[in-house]
Amino acid sequence: MNNQSNTSTAPPLSRTSALLLKFLGSMNLAITLLVALSIAAIIGTVLQQNQPYTDYIIKFGPFWFEVFKQIGLYDVYSSAWFLFILFFLVLSTSTCIYRNAPNMLHEMREYRQNIQLKTLENYLNTNSWLLTQPIEDIQHVVQKILPHNGYSARLKDDGSYVLISGMKGGASRLGYILTHLAIVLICIGGLMDGNAILKAREMLGQVVPETKNIAASDVPQISRLGINNQSFRGSVSIPEGRQTDVLFLNYKDGYLVQELPFSVEVKDFRIEHYESGQPKSFESDLVVYDDRLNQPLEKTISVNHPLIYDGYSIYQASFSDGGSKLEMLAWPLMGVNKQPQKVTTKVGDEFQMNISNEPWILESSNFRLFNINPSENPDKQFENSGPSVQFKMRNKMGEAKEYLNYMVPVERDGAYYYLSGVRASPAEEFRYLYLPVDDKGGLGRFMAYLQALGDEQLLQKIVAEQNFMGSNLPTKETAELNEAMVNVVGLFLKNGMSGVLEQVEKNAPADKLEEVSGLYVRVLQQMLGAVYVDVLIKEGVDVSNVGVDEEKAEFFDAAAAAIGAMTRYGSPVYFQLSSFVHHQASGLQIAKAPGKNLVYPGCAMLILGVFLMFYAPQQRLWAWIEQTDEGVKLVLAGHAIRNKLDFSKQFKKIQAQFERVLNG
Amino acid sequence: MNSTHAALQHELDQQSFWKGLSSFDWLWAIIVVLGTGYAYTRYASLMDGYEKGILVSTGASLIALGWNWKEIRALSLVVFLLSIFAISRYVHGLADAETDFFLRFLVSSQSAIMWMSALYVLATVTYFIAFFARSEFSGKVASAMTWSATTMGLVGLMVRWRETYLVGLDVGHIPVSNLYEVFILFSIITALLYLFYERRYQTRVLGGFVLLVISAAVAFLLWYAFDRDAAGIQPLVPALQSYWMKIHVPANFIGYGAFALAAMVAVAYFVRENAEHKASGGIAMTLPALDILDDLMYKSIALGFAFFTLATILGALWAAEAWGGYWSWDPKETWALIVWLNYAAWLHMRLTKGWRGKPMAAWAIVGLFVTLFAFLGVNMFLSGLHSYGEL
């Protein structure tokens, strides 16, 4: 990419190839390619790459999705046109090297000893002296001062004159060659490690990505890559105690299975935390089994400390649940006199349940040992809310809501609650249900209360006992009223407070709406309170003297709020995580990148070349010594292609040295 | 004849590099060697081979830098003494920053960084006063302020380094790990690059221009610290726990700083060019001549390019260890490549096409915006692996 040398030393070529060479090696092409590469690169950062195809369809609609897919915008960096640009960049840079390197290498050793006096006198940096010293002395001075300033010098004695040519910074030419060669090496190495070859194989129909979610062993041969595949980068999640000899490469809207010539076992996976709760390290104890090894290779890897084995690099990339065993209590949220059912399942498994004669499927998707959240406590930045389990409950229609239940009660304003988050789709945030914890630290009282509210017989008994409206009403009307009160509770249980108010709006005359709804709320409050007291008495709490203390009143408020909110909960049971066996999976990334054997030396050459080019500029000095009638004529002249301002300063300095030595 | 030889011998002796070193130069080298040696013997057991290498080469670079740029010695010594003083004031832990007078008002990292911020902004104003009033004295004051600001900034970083260890022994790390910290680094490096050229070209008129960009960085820093509460010390995520951070980040910021310097010189170029065009004379004509500005712009971009190349390659090597591949087309990587391609094109145009003047100055300014996007925009608008400074 250097246009200063027109005298090519390349062998003569035909006119067309000469033109082609000129085009390929032209600066304009090079700059165009650099710009094109930049623009392509920008596109790839603006549009998120390699997302699931459905995301793109949602974003662009079916028409533009297809258009963008065709021009490869979802994977710009391995699209044909991007590779085409890179290919031309390599070609253009190689041509530049081919055209200029011979000249440059020649220049590095060329002292320009055929230069004419006129040329020297015409240079910007030139000075001449008329001296009385003998010519040998002047020659000696020149030959000392030039090396002293870093110039290597060559002498030419023509007979009529002596020319000493000095040069320094020849390495800057080497810098040019190194940098451009480096670009070629890096690009070729990068292409080797990219998925261009895979793409070509896919185009030839040798490889088809698998899109279904099936076990690795069931993936057909056409979606498998053998151990002879030289470059790839894939990932695999291995539960503790298990091993794998394949990994998965995400490819387009599916994946490919890459086979390995060895198998890797994850013996143990560990997360360490800082005192503040943030993760400090992720580590996996690996064992590599290979027939070529005398004994299995054991090594602990962590982030920033991969294992390199047989050209394969094994990295700690992520972690997930590896099928933790969960034991949960399923508390029925409907019906009377029901006991919690014990459920044993595993993360990743589906568990069939029959609840109130309806089939349900419990799909546990994740277990977390720690939940580090920002703390509201000003002294602590983070807080650990303990283990949690995430799952879906799927009904017979196939619809499911997702839940996030915490194992340990969390504190809020001095009281403790079991938290259960619910959402209808992954796009939503979890909305939390707060179930109050009783004196024994469990859910017993809350569940007893919930069931009591659903027990019509009990409600009727309580209504009769309480005689809220006074005893002066006729029996028939009392019965009707009592019936209505029981119904309000049922309504509340079914549709929450808003359900009760809706009912009022439907039945009450408009002018008395406020009065009637006030009455309903009061009646409901009284009923809820009376049932609560009943539950407390059954529990054995003495309420005769002091009534209900503050803590139990708070419990009552929280329980009523939770029951009111439960209408939107969507699951017929509440799962309380009672015990677990934590089982993690380590996410490994395994890569083979033979291209780095070109890329890394290329990088070293690039750094060396850039520094040589900028900080070892080529500079030339000549001293022409000629005997004339008036004395010895000395012409000192200098020339530099780059950093001319600096060179002028340097020339002045050298000129002054001569001045001091010869005329001082 | 003898006189010529004697004069030659005298000349050769005088100009020799090693013989030209004064006793102060040697004293400087001894101080640095002793300091490095002390750090080595004291902490070698805590460092891996790479970190030892980084320590030794830092010492060597500091000696070379001090030999070629005398002011660096005073700067280093003052930073060293102030930092040691600050560290010695921490007796009971981090809480001392609130109770100890010196820490609270002068040398805790927060205070030092506030001093740095204030001084850089004041220096910007003073440089402009000097420029418009053509006052040499104000110029000297502005230079002194810039040196002081740089001193306080470096002290801030040094003390913060110590403070990270006071948070927790396992938390300790070099303070170049998030956006807040690297903005301080950016200000310091840009200022140092400017100060180097200020001495080299013996002119202070560019100070206002260059410090504008530092003031902008300071404004961002303050907003980030107060509005986003970003000044707190956070432990490192596992991916950042590597010796690579000690070399990748500073190398990158020499690049960013040099590109910023080049862009501000380009602004000055336009001011001077405009004045020449109008033949108006006036203050703008006190700026250095166009070819000097052009040359400075080139030097700055060349320096930036060299270090940016180094930094990007170091980043790729690090990525190979931390993310499992030397290149992932992550947005940050891709934008680093775009910045690199942009300046590569600039250099080609200048060096082989011989472009000079206005188009190159305009391009250098555009380059700063491209760089700014790579530095900040990627963190703001794009997500990726390299999201260590979220806004």
Short mmCIF file of C-alpha atoms in Angstrom, two decimals, chain A residues 431-662:
data_model
loop_
_atom_site.label_atom_id
_atom_site.label_comp_id
_atom_site.label_asym_id
_atom_site.label_seq_id
_atom_site.Cartn_x
_atom_site.Cartn_y
_atom_site.Cartn_z
CA ARG A 431 -45.49 -10.53 41.13
CA TYR A 432 -45.13 -11.76 44.69
CA LEU A 433 -47.58 -13.34 47.05
CA TYR A 434 -46.67 -12.84 50.73
CA LEU A 435 -47.82 -15.74 52.90
CA PRO A 436 -47.50 -14.87 56.61
CA VAL A 437 -45.53 -17.18 58.86
CA ASP A 438 -47.13 -18.35 62.13
CA ASP A 439 -45.61 -18.54 65.61
CA LYS A 440 -44.16 -21.94 64.83
CA GLY A 441 -42.40 -20.57 61.77
CA GLY A 442 -44.61 -22.48 59.36
CA LEU A 443 -47.60 -22.16 57.14
CA GLY A 444 -49.94 -24.23 59.36
CA ARG A 445 -52.03 -21.38 60.65
CA PHE A 446 -52.36 -19.68 57.31
CA MET A 447 -53.44 -22.87 55.60
CA ALA A 448 -55.84 -23.73 58.44
CA TYR A 449 -57.35 -20.27 58.12
CA LEU A 450 -57.63 -20.59 54.35
CA GLN A 451 -59.40 -23.92 54.68
CA ALA A 452 -61.66 -22.62 57.43
CA LEU A 453 -62.83 -19.83 55.17
CA GLY A 454 -63.74 -22.42 52.58
CA ASP A 455 -65.66 -24.54 55.10
CA GLU A 456 -69.30 -23.55 54.69
CA GLN A 457 -70.53 -25.54 57.68
CA LEU A 458 -68.01 -23.86 59.91
CA LEU A 459 -68.97 -20.46 58.55
CA GLN A 460 -72.62 -21.09 59.25
CA LYS A 461 -71.86 -22.20 62.72
CA ILE A 462 -69.82 -19.08 63.36
CA VAL A 463 -72.48 -16.82 61.92
CA ALA A 464 -75.10 -18.41 64.12
CA GLU A 465 -72.94 -18.18 67.22
CA GLN A 466 -71.90 -14.64 66.64
CA ASN A 467 -75.35 -13.29 65.84
CA PHE A 468 -73.85 -10.18 64.28
CA MET A 469 -77.12 -8.39 63.59
CA GLY A 470 -78.60 -8.75 67.02
CA SER A 471 -81.35 -11.17 67.99
CA ASN A 472 -84.39 -9.04 67.38
CA LEU A 473 -84.95 -10.09 63.80
CA PRO A 474 -87.39 -12.76 62.76
CA THR A 475 -85.86 -16.19 62.35
CA LYS A 476 -86.48 -16.34 58.64
CA GLU A 477 -84.73 -13.08 57.93
CA THR A 478 -81.88 -13.99 60.20
CA ALA A 479 -81.40 -17.16 58.24
CA GLU A 480 -81.35 -15.23 54.98
CA LEU A 481 -78.88 -12.74 56.33
CA ASN A 482 -76.66 -15.46 57.71
CA GLU A 483 -76.75 -17.12 54.31
CA ALA A 484 -75.71 -13.85 52.67
CA MET A 485 -72.80 -13.45 55.07
CA VAL A 486 -71.53 -16.91 54.29
CA ASN A 487 -71.84 -16.13 50.61
CA VAL A 488 -69.78 -12.95 50.93
CA VAL A 489 -66.93 -14.99 52.34
CA GLY A 490 -67.26 -17.46 49.47
CA LEU A 491 -67.22 -14.61 47.00
CA PHE A 492 -64.13 -13.13 48.61
CA LEU A 493 -62.39 -16.47 48.50
CA LYS A 494 -63.25 -16.92 44.85
CA ASN A 495 -62.82 -13.44 43.42
CA GLY A 496 -61.13 -11.35 46.07
CA MET A 497 -62.23 -7.97 47.37
CA SER A 498 -62.90 -6.70 43.88
CA GLY A 499 -65.28 -9.64 43.34
CA VAL A 500 -67.23 -8.67 46.45
CA LEU A 501 -67.51 -5.04 45.34
CA GLU A 502 -68.59 -6.06 41.85
CA GLN A 503 -71.40 -8.09 43.36
CA VAL A 504 -72.51 -5.07 45.37
CA GLU A 505 -72.53 -2.86 42.29
CA LYS A 506 -74.66 -5.37 40.45
CA ASN A 507 -77.32 -5.71 43.17
CA ALA A 508 -77.49 -2.50 45.18
CA PRO A 509 -79.48 0.55 43.99
CA ALA A 510 -77.19 3.27 42.65
CA ASP A 511 -78.05 5.87 45.29
CA LYS A 512 -77.25 3.50 48.13
CA LEU A 513 -74.13 2.02 46.58
CA GLU A 514 -71.69 3.54 49.03
CA GLU A 515 -73.73 2.62 52.05
CA VAL A 516 -74.26 -0.97 50.93
CA SER A 517 -70.65 -1.57 49.93
CA GLY A 518 -69.54 -0.17 53.29
CA LEU A 519 -71.86 -2.63 54.97
CA TYR A 520 -70.53 -5.54 52.88
CA VAL A 521 -66.94 -4.69 53.72
CA ARG A 522 -67.76 -4.43 57.39
CA VAL A 523 -69.62 -7.72 57.36
CA LEU A 524 -66.76 -9.37 55.51
CA GLN A 525 -64.21 -7.98 57.96
CA GLN A 526 -66.24 -9.29 60.86
CA MET A 527 -66.60 -12.70 59.29
CA LEU A 528 -62.90 -12.93 58.41
CA GLY A 529 -62.04 -11.86 61.94
CA ALA A 530 -64.42 -14.30 63.56
CA VAL A 531 -63.11 -17.21 61.52
CA TYR A 532 -59.57 -16.18 62.40
CA VAL A 533 -60.38 -16.17 66.11
CA ASP A 534 -61.96 -19.57 65.65
CA VAL A 535 -58.80 -20.88 64.02
CA LEU A 536 -56.71 -19.44 66.86
CA ILE A 537 -58.92 -21.09 69.47
CA LYS A 538 -58.63 -24.43 67.72
CA GLU A 539 -54.91 -23.96 67.67
CA GLY A 540 -55.08 -23.60 71.45
CA VAL A 541 -54.39 -19.89 71.68
CA ASP A 542 -56.08 -18.24 74.63
CA VAL A 543 -58.05 -15.30 73.28
CA SER A 544 -60.61 -14.92 76.07
CA ASN A 545 -59.01 -12.10 78.07
CA VAL A 546 -56.83 -9.96 75.94
CA GLY A 547 -58.32 -10.64 72.55
CA VAL A 548 -55.82 -10.81 69.75
CA ASP A 549 -52.36 -9.32 70.27
CA GLU A 550 -50.66 -7.05 67.76
CA GLU A 551 -48.58 -9.73 66.14
CA LYS A 552 -51.61 -11.90 65.52
CA ALA A 553 -53.54 -8.91 64.24
CA GLU A 554 -50.75 -8.26 61.75
CA PHE A 555 -50.91 -11.88 60.74
CA PHE A 556 -54.62 -11.50 60.18
CA ASP A 557 -54.14 -8.46 57.92
CA ALA A 558 -51.42 -10.18 55.92
CA ALA A 559 -53.39 -13.41 55.61
CA ALA A 560 -56.51 -11.58 54.44
CA ALA A 561 -54.43 -9.61 51.91
CA ALA A 562 -52.79 -12.81 50.64
CA ILE A 563 -56.11 -14.60 50.30
CA GLY A 564 -57.59 -11.61 48.50
CA ALA A 565 -54.66 -11.66 46.04
CA MET A 566 -54.73 -15.42 45.61
CA THR A 567 -57.52 -15.30 43.04
CA ARG A 568 -54.90 -14.43 40.42
CA TYR A 569 -52.41 -17.04 41.63
CA GLY A 570 -53.47 -19.66 39.09
CA SER A 571 -52.15 -22.74 40.85
CA PRO A 572 -54.38 -24.99 42.96
CA VAL A 573 -51.51 -25.66 45.35
CA TYR A 574 -48.71 -23.78 47.01
CA PHE A 575 -45.36 -25.56 46.93
CA GLN A 576 -43.28 -25.19 50.03
CA LEU A 577 -39.72 -26.33 49.44
CA SER A 578 -38.89 -28.49 52.44
CA SER A 579 -35.55 -30.00 51.51
CA PHE A 580 -33.19 -30.40 48.58
CA VAL A 581 -30.02 -32.02 47.40
CA HIS A 582 -28.13 -29.40 45.42
CA HIS A 583 -26.75 -30.67 42.17
CA GLN A 584 -25.00 -28.25 39.86
CA ALA A 585 -23.94 -28.38 36.26
CA SER A 586 -20.87 -26.67 34.95
CA GLY A 587 -21.12 -24.93 31.60
CA LEU A 588 -17.95 -25.61 29.67
CA GLN A 589 -16.85 -24.03 26.47
CA ILE A 590 -14.51 -26.14 24.42
CA ALA A 591 -12.71 -24.64 21.48
CA LYS A 592 -10.18 -25.61 18.92
CA ALA A 593 -8.59 -22.75 17.06
CA PRO A 594 -5.59 -23.83 15.00
CA GLY A 595 -5.71 -20.43 13.30
CA LYS A 596 -4.15 -18.90 16.37
CA ASN A 597 -0.84 -20.37 15.30
CA LEU A 598 -0.99 -17.78 12.55
CA VAL A 599 -2.87 -15.09 14.43
CA TYR A 600 -0.57 -14.86 17.45
CA PRO A 601 2.67 -14.52 15.49
CA GLY A 602 0.77 -12.10 13.28
CA CYS A 603 -0.10 -10.03 16.34
CA ALA A 604 3.51 -9.95 17.49
CA MET A 605 4.60 -8.86 14.02
CA LEU A 606 1.92 -6.19 13.96
CA ILE A 607 3.02 -4.64 17.23
CA LEU A 608 6.69 -4.77 16.32
CA GLY A 609 5.98 -3.43 12.85
CA VAL A 610 3.83 -0.52 14.01
CA PHE A 611 6.41 0.64 16.53
CA LEU A 612 9.25 0.28 14.00
CA MET A 613 7.31 2.21 11.41
CA PHE A 614 6.53 5.15 13.66
CA TYR A 615 9.58 5.28 15.86
CA ALA A 616 12.41 4.26 13.57
CA PRO A 617 11.86 6.62 10.62
CA GLN A 618 14.25 6.20 7.74
CA GLN A 619 16.67 9.09 7.39
CA ARG A 620 19.60 9.66 5.06
CA LEU A 621 22.62 11.90 5.21
CA TRP A 622 25.31 12.50 2.62
CA ALA A 623 28.63 14.22 2.90
CA TRP A 624 30.21 15.22 -0.38
CA ILE A 625 33.91 16.07 -0.09
CA GLU A 626 35.68 17.60 -3.04
CA GLN A 627 38.98 19.35 -3.50
CA THR A 628 38.53 22.73 -5.18
CA ASP A 629 40.87 25.58 -5.92
CA GLU A 630 39.74 27.55 -2.89
CA GLY A 631 39.99 24.62 -0.47
CA VAL A 632 38.06 21.52 0.42
CA LYS A 633 34.35 21.75 -0.29
CA LEU A 634 32.12 19.81 2.10
CA VAL A 635 28.41 19.51 1.33
CA LEU A 636 26.25 17.97 4.02
CA ALA A 637 22.71 17.12 2.96
CA GLY A 638 19.92 15.09 4.47
CA HIS A 639 16.60 13.65 3.46
CA ALA A 640 13.73 11.94 5.23
CA ILE A 641 10.41 10.79 3.87
CA ARG A 642 8.53 11.12 7.14
CA ASN A 643 8.71 13.32 10.22
CA LYS A 644 10.34 16.04 8.17
CA LEU A 645 10.04 18.64 10.91
CA ASP A 646 11.89 16.45 13.37
CA PHE A 647 14.47 15.59 10.79
CA SER A 648 15.16 19.26 10.06
CA LYS A 649 15.82 19.80 13.75
CA GLN A 650 18.11 16.84 13.84
CA PHE A 651 19.92 18.00 10.74
CA LYS A 652 20.51 21.40 12.33
CA LYS A 653 22.01 19.67 15.31
CA ILE A 654 24.37 17.59 13.21
CA GLN A 655 25.25 20.62 11.13
CA ALA A 656 26.18 22.45 14.32
CA GLN A 657 28.38 19.55 15.35
CA PHE A 658 30.27 19.83 12.09
CA GLU A 659 30.48 23.55 12.54
CA ARG A 660 32.01 23.23 15.99
CA VAL A 661 34.47 20.55 14.99
CA LEU A 662 35.60 22.01 11.71
#
